[in-house]
Coordinates of C-alpha atoms and ligand atoms in Angstrom, one line a residue:
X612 CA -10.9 2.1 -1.9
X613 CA -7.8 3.8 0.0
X614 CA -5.4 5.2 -2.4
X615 CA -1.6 6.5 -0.3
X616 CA 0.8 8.2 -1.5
X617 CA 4.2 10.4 -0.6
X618 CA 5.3 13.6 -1.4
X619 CA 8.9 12.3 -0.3
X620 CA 8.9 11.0 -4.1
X621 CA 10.5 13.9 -5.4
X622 CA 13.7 13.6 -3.6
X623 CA 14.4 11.3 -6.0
X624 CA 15.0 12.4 -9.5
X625 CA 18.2 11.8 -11.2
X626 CA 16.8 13.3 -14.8
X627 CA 19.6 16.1 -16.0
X628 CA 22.3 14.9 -13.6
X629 CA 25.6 14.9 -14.5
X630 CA 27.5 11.4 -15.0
X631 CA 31.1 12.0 -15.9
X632 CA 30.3 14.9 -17.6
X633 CA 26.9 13.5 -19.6
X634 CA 23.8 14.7 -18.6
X635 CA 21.3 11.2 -17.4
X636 CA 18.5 10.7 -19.1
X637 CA 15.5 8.0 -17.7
X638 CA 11.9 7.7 -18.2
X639 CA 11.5 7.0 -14.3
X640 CA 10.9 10.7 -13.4
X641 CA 8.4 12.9 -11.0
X642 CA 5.5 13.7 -13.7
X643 CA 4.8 9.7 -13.8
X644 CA 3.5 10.5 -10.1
X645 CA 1.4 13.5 -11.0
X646 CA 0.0 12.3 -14.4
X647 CA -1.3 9.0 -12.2
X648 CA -2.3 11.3 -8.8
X649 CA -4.4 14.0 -11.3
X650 CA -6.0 10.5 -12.7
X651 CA -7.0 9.0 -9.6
X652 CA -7.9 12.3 -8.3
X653 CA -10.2 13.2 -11.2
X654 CA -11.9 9.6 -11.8
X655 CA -12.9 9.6 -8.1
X656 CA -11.1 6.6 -7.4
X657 CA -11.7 6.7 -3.3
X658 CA -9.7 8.5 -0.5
X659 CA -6.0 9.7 -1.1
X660 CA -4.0 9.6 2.1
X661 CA -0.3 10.4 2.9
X662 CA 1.1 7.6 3.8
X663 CA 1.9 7.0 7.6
X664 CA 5.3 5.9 8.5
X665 CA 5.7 2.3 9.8
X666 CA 9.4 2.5 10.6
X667 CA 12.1 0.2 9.1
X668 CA 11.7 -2.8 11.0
X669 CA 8.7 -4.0 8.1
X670 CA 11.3 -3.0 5.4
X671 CA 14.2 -5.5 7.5
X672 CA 12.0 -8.5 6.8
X673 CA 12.8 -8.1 3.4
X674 CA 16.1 -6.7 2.4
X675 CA 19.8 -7.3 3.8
X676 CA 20.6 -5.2 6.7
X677 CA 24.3 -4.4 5.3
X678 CA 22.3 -3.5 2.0
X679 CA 20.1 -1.0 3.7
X680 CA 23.1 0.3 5.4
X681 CA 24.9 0.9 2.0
X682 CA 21.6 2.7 0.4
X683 CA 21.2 4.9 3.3
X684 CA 24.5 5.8 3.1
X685 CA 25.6 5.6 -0.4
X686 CA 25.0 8.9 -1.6
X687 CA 27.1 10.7 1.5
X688 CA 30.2 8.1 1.1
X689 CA 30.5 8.8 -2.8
X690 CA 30.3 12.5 -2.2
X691 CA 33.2 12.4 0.8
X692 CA 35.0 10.4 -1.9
X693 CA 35.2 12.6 -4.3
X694 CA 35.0 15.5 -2.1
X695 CA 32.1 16.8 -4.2
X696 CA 28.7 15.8 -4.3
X697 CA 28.7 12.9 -7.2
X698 CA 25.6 10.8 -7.8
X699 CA 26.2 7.0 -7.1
X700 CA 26.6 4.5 -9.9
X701 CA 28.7 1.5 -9.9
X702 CA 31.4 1.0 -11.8
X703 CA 32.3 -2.8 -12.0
X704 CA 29.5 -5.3 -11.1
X705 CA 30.1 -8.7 -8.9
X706 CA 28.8 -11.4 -10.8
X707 CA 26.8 -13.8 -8.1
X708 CA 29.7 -16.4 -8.4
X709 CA 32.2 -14.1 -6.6
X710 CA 33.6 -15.3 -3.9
X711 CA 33.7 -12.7 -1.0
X712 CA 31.6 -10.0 0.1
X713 CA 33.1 -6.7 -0.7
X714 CA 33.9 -4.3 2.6
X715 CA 35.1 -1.5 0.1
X716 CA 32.9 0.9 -0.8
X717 CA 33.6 0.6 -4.5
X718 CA 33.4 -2.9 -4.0
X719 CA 29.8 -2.4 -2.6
X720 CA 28.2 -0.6 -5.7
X721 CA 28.5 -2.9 -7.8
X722 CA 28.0 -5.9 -5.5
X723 CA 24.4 -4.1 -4.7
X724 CA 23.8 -2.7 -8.0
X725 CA 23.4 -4.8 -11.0
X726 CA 23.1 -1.8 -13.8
X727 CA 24.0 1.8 -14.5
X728 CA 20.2 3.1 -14.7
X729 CA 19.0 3.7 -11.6
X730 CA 22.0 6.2 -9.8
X731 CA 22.0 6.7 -6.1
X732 CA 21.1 11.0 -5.9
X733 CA 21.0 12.7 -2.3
X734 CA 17.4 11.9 -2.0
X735 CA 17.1 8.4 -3.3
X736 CA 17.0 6.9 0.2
X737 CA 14.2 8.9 1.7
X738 CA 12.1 8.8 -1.7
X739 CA 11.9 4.9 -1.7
X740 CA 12.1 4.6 1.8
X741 CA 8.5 6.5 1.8
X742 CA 7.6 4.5 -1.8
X743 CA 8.1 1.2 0.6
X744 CA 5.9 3.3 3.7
X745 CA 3.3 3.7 0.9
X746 CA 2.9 -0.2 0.3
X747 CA 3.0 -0.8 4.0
X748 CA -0.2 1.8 4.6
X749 CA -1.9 0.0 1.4
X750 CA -1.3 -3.3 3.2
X751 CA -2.5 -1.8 6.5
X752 CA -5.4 -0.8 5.1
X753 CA -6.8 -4.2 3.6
X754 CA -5.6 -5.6 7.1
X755 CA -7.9 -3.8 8.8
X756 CA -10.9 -5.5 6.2
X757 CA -10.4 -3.4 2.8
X758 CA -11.6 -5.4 0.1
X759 CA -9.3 -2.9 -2.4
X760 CA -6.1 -0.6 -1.5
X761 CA -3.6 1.3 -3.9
X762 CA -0.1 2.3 -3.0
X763 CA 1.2 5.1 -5.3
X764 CA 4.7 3.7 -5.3
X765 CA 7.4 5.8 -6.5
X766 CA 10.2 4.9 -6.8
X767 CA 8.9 1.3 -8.1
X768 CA 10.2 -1.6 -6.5
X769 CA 10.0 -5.4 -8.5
X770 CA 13.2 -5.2 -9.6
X771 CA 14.8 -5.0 -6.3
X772 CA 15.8 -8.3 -4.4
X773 CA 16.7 -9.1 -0.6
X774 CA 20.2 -7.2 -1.7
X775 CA 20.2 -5.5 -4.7
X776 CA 18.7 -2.7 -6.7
X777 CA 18.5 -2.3 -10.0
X778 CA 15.7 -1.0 -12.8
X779 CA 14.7 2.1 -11.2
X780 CA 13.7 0.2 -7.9
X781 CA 15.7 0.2 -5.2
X782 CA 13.3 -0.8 -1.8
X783 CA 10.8 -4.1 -3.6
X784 CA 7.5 -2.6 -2.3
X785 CA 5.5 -5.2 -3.1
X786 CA 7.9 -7.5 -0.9
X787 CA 7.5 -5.3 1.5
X788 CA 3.8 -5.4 1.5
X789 CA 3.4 -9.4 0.7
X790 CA 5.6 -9.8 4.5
X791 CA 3.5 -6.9 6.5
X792 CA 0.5 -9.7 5.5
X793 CA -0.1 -12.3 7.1
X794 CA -1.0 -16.3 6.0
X795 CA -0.9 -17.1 2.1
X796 CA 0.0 -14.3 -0.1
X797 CA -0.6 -14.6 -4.0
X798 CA 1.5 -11.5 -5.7
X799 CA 0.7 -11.2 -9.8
X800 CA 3.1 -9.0 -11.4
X801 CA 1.5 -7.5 -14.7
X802 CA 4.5 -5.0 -15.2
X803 CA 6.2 -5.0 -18.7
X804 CA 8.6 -6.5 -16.9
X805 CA 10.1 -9.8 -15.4
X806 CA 9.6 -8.7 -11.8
X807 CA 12.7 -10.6 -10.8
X808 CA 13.7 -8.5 -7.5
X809 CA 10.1 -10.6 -5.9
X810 CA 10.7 -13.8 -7.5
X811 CA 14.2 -13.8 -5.9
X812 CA 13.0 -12.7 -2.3
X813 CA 10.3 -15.6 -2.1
X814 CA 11.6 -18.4 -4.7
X815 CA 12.4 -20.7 -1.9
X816 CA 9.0 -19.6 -0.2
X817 CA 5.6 -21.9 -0.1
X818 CA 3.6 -18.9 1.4
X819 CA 4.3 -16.8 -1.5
X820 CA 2.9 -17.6 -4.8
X821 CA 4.5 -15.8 -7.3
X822 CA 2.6 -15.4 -11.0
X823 CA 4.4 -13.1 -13.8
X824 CA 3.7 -12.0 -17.0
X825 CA 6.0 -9.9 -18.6
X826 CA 8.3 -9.7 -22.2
X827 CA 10.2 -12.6 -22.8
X828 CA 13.8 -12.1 -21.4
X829 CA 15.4 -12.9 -24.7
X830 CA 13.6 -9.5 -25.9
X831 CA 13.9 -7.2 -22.9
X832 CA 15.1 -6.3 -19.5
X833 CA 15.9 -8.1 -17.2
X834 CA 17.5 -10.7 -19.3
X835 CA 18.2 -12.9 -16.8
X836 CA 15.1 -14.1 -15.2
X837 CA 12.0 -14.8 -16.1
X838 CA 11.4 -18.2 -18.2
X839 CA 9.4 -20.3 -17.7
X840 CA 11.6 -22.7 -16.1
X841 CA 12.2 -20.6 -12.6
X842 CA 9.5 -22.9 -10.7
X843 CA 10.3 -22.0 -7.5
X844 CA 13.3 -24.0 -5.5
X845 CA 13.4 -26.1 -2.3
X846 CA 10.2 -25.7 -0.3
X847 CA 9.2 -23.0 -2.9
X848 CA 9.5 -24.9 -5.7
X849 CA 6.0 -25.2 -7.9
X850 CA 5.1 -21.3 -6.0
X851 CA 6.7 -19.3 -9.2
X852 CA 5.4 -19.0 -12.5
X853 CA 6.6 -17.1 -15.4
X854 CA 4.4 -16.3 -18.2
X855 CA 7.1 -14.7 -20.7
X856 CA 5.2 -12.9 -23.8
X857 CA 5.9 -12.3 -27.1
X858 CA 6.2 -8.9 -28.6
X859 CA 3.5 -6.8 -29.9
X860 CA 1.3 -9.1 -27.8
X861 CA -3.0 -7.9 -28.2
X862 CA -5.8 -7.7 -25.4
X863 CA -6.7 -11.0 -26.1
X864 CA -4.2 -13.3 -26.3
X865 CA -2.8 -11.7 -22.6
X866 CA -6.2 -11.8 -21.3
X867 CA -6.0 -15.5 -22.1
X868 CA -3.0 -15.6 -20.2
X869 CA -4.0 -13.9 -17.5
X870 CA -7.0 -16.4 -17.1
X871 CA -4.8 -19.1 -16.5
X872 CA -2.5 -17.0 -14.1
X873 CA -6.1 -15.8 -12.1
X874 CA -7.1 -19.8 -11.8
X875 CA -3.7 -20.3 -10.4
X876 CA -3.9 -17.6 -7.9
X877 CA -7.7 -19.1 -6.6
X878 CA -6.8 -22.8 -6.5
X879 CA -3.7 -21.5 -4.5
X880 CA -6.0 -20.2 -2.0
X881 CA -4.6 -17.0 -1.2
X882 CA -5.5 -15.1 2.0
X883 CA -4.6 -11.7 0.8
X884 CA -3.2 -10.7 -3.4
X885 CA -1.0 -8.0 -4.4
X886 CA -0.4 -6.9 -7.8
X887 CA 3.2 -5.2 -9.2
X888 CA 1.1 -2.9 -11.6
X889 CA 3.1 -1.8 -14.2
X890 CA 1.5 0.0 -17.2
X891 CA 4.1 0.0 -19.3
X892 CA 2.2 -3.1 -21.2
X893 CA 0.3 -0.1 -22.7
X894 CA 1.0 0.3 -26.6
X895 CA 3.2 2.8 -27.3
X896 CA 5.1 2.6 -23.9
X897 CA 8.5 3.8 -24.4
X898 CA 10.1 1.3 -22.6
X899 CA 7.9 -1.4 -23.8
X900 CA 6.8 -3.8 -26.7
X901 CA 3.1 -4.8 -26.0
X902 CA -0.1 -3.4 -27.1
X903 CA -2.2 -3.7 -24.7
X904 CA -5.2 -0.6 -25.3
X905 CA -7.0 1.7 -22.8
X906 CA -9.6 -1.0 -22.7
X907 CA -7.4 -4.0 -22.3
X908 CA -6.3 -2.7 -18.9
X909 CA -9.6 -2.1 -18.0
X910 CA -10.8 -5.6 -18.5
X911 CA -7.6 -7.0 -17.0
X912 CA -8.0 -4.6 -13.6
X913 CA -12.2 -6.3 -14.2
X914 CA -10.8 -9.7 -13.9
X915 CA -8.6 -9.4 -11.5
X916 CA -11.1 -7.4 -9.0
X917 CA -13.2 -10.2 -9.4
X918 CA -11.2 -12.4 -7.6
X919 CA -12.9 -13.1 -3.9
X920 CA -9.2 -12.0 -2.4
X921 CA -8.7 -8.4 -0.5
X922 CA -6.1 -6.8 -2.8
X923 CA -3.2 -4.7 -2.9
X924 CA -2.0 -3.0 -5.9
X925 CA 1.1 -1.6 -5.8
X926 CA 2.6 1.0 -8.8
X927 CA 5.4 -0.3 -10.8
X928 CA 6.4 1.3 -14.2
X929 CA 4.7 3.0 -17.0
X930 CA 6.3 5.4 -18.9
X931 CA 4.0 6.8 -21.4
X932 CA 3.4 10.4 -18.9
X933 CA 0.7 11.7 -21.0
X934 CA -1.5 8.2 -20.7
X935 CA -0.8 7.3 -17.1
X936 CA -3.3 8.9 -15.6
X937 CA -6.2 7.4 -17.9
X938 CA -3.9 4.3 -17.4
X939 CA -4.6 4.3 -13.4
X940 CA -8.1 5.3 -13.5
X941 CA -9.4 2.8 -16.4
X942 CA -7.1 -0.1 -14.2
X943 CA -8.4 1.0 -10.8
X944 CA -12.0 1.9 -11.6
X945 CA -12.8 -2.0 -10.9
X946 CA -11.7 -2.0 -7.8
X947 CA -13.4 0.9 -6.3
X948 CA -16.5 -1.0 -5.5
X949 CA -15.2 -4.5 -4.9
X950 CA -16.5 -6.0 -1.8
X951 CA -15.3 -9.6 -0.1
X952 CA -18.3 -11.9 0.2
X953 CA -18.1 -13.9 3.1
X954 CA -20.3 -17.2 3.5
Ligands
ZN235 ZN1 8.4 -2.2 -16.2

């Protein structure tokens, strides 16, 4: 299997900046990268590539041009502000039912930001700009007739919709990846977390079926997606389902879940699957409330290899550093021999 990844993830790291005179503290930092790399690298997972640049115009079928504008140059505008260099982070946010488009620049940041924890630092553009190049190579590569590819995304991306960032992710890689494809694209999002940056890019979308299990929004973040009523709308609708979860779920009652999300995905008939991997499911995650073991994401990355579809998994969360590595590896192993048999 073809693994990319980008040393352009280290340009973003906002761990220890100052905000307002408080040092910010997040559990999205550069170690998540190395504890998954020396995982990969040591379970012999297949060949690790640097990801090869594909240019913006794949990232434009996804996301607002004005909101890749304001990224790109968020980070420069706040610092000629202020007239020192000042991370970005939004200080009044636009609830969807205002009624103009802000030109301001303090308008914009908290039109295109919807919380305080993911700042804007110097390098955050390049660093997911080359997360998003990552899932494009991934998607390249099963293209060209991989049965398995894995984009070491970092920054992650679920979070983030046509025109907003939020949740550490600012580009939605798996988006990005699900529109590089082409014909019917299944994505199943196994983060922690509602993934609702992808439902909202393809909710009015036939050609993408979107399957998500994740913590039940009345116990965590987001909050405001992810029930089981968000079916889809228009031409979309009956292409989204949400599986929310209850806390302190086991291996077996998700993997139950999961069977019914996998039978979903085959009678859909997709042409090509990507996953939103996040392993923050793992018991003991600090940002999560499952307890999924070692083994449990084994057998889920088992089941979900077995599906006759040529996959791409993208990285998503994960925030227990020490276990990430043994994390990827036991998830990825699966995948490493998986072969498409055609009739
Ligand atoms: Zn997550």
């Amino acid at each position: 299997m073809q693994i990319f990844y980008s040393k352009h993830h280290v340009l973003h790291n906002p761990q220890g900046i100052d905000i307002d005179g408080c040092p910010f503290v997040t559990e999205e930092i550069p170690e998540r990268f190395d504890s998954i790399l020396s995982g990969i690298q040591e379970s012999q997972i297949g060949e690790i590539h640097e990801a090869s640049d594909n240019g913006l115009a794949p990232i434009l079928n996804v996301h607002d041009a004005g909101y890749l504008h304001y990224l790109q140059h968020a980070y420069q505008d706040n610092t000629t502000y202020y007239g020192k260099e000042k991370p970005v982070v939004p200080e009044t946010f636009a609830i969807r039912t205002a009624r103009r488009k802000p030109q301001s620049f303090f308008g914009k940041k908290g039109y295109y930001g919807f919380g305080i924890g993911s700042p804007i630092v110097e390098g955050t553009w390049e660093a997911a700009y080359w997360s998003a190049q990552c899932a494009l190579s991934a998607a390249n590569a099963v293209k060209k007739g991989a049965a398995a590819s894995y984009a070491l995304c970092r920054p992650p991306g679920h979070h983030a919709g046509a025109d907003f960032y939020g949740g550490f992710c600012y580009l939605n890689n798996a988006a990005i990846a699900a529109r590089a494809l082409d014909g019917k694209i299944a994505i199943l999002d196994i983060d922690y977390h509602h993934g609702n940056g992808t439902q909202e890019i393809f909710y009015a979308d036939p050609n993408v079926l979107f399957c998500s299990l994740h913590a039940h929004p009345d116990d965590d973040y987001p909050f405001y997606w992810g029930s089981k009523e968000e079916s889809g709308e228009a031409k979309g609708l009956g292409y989204n389902f949400n599986w929310p979860l209850p806390q302190g779920i086991r291996d077996l009652d998700y993997l139950q879940v999961l069977h019914e999300a996998l039978e979903f995905i085959l009678e859909y008939r997709a042409n090509y699957l990507v996953i939103s991997a996040g392993f923050d499911i793992l018991e003991g995650d600090p940002s999560g409330g499952f307890l999924i073991t070692i083994d449990g994401l084994a057998e889920i990355g088992k089941r979900i290899a077995a599906l006759p579809i040529p996959t791409v998994i993208i990285q998503e969360g994960g925030y227990k550093i020490d276990k990430l590595g043994i994390c990827a590896a036991n998830f990825l192993i699966p995948f490493r021999d998986k072969q498409i048999l055609t009739t």
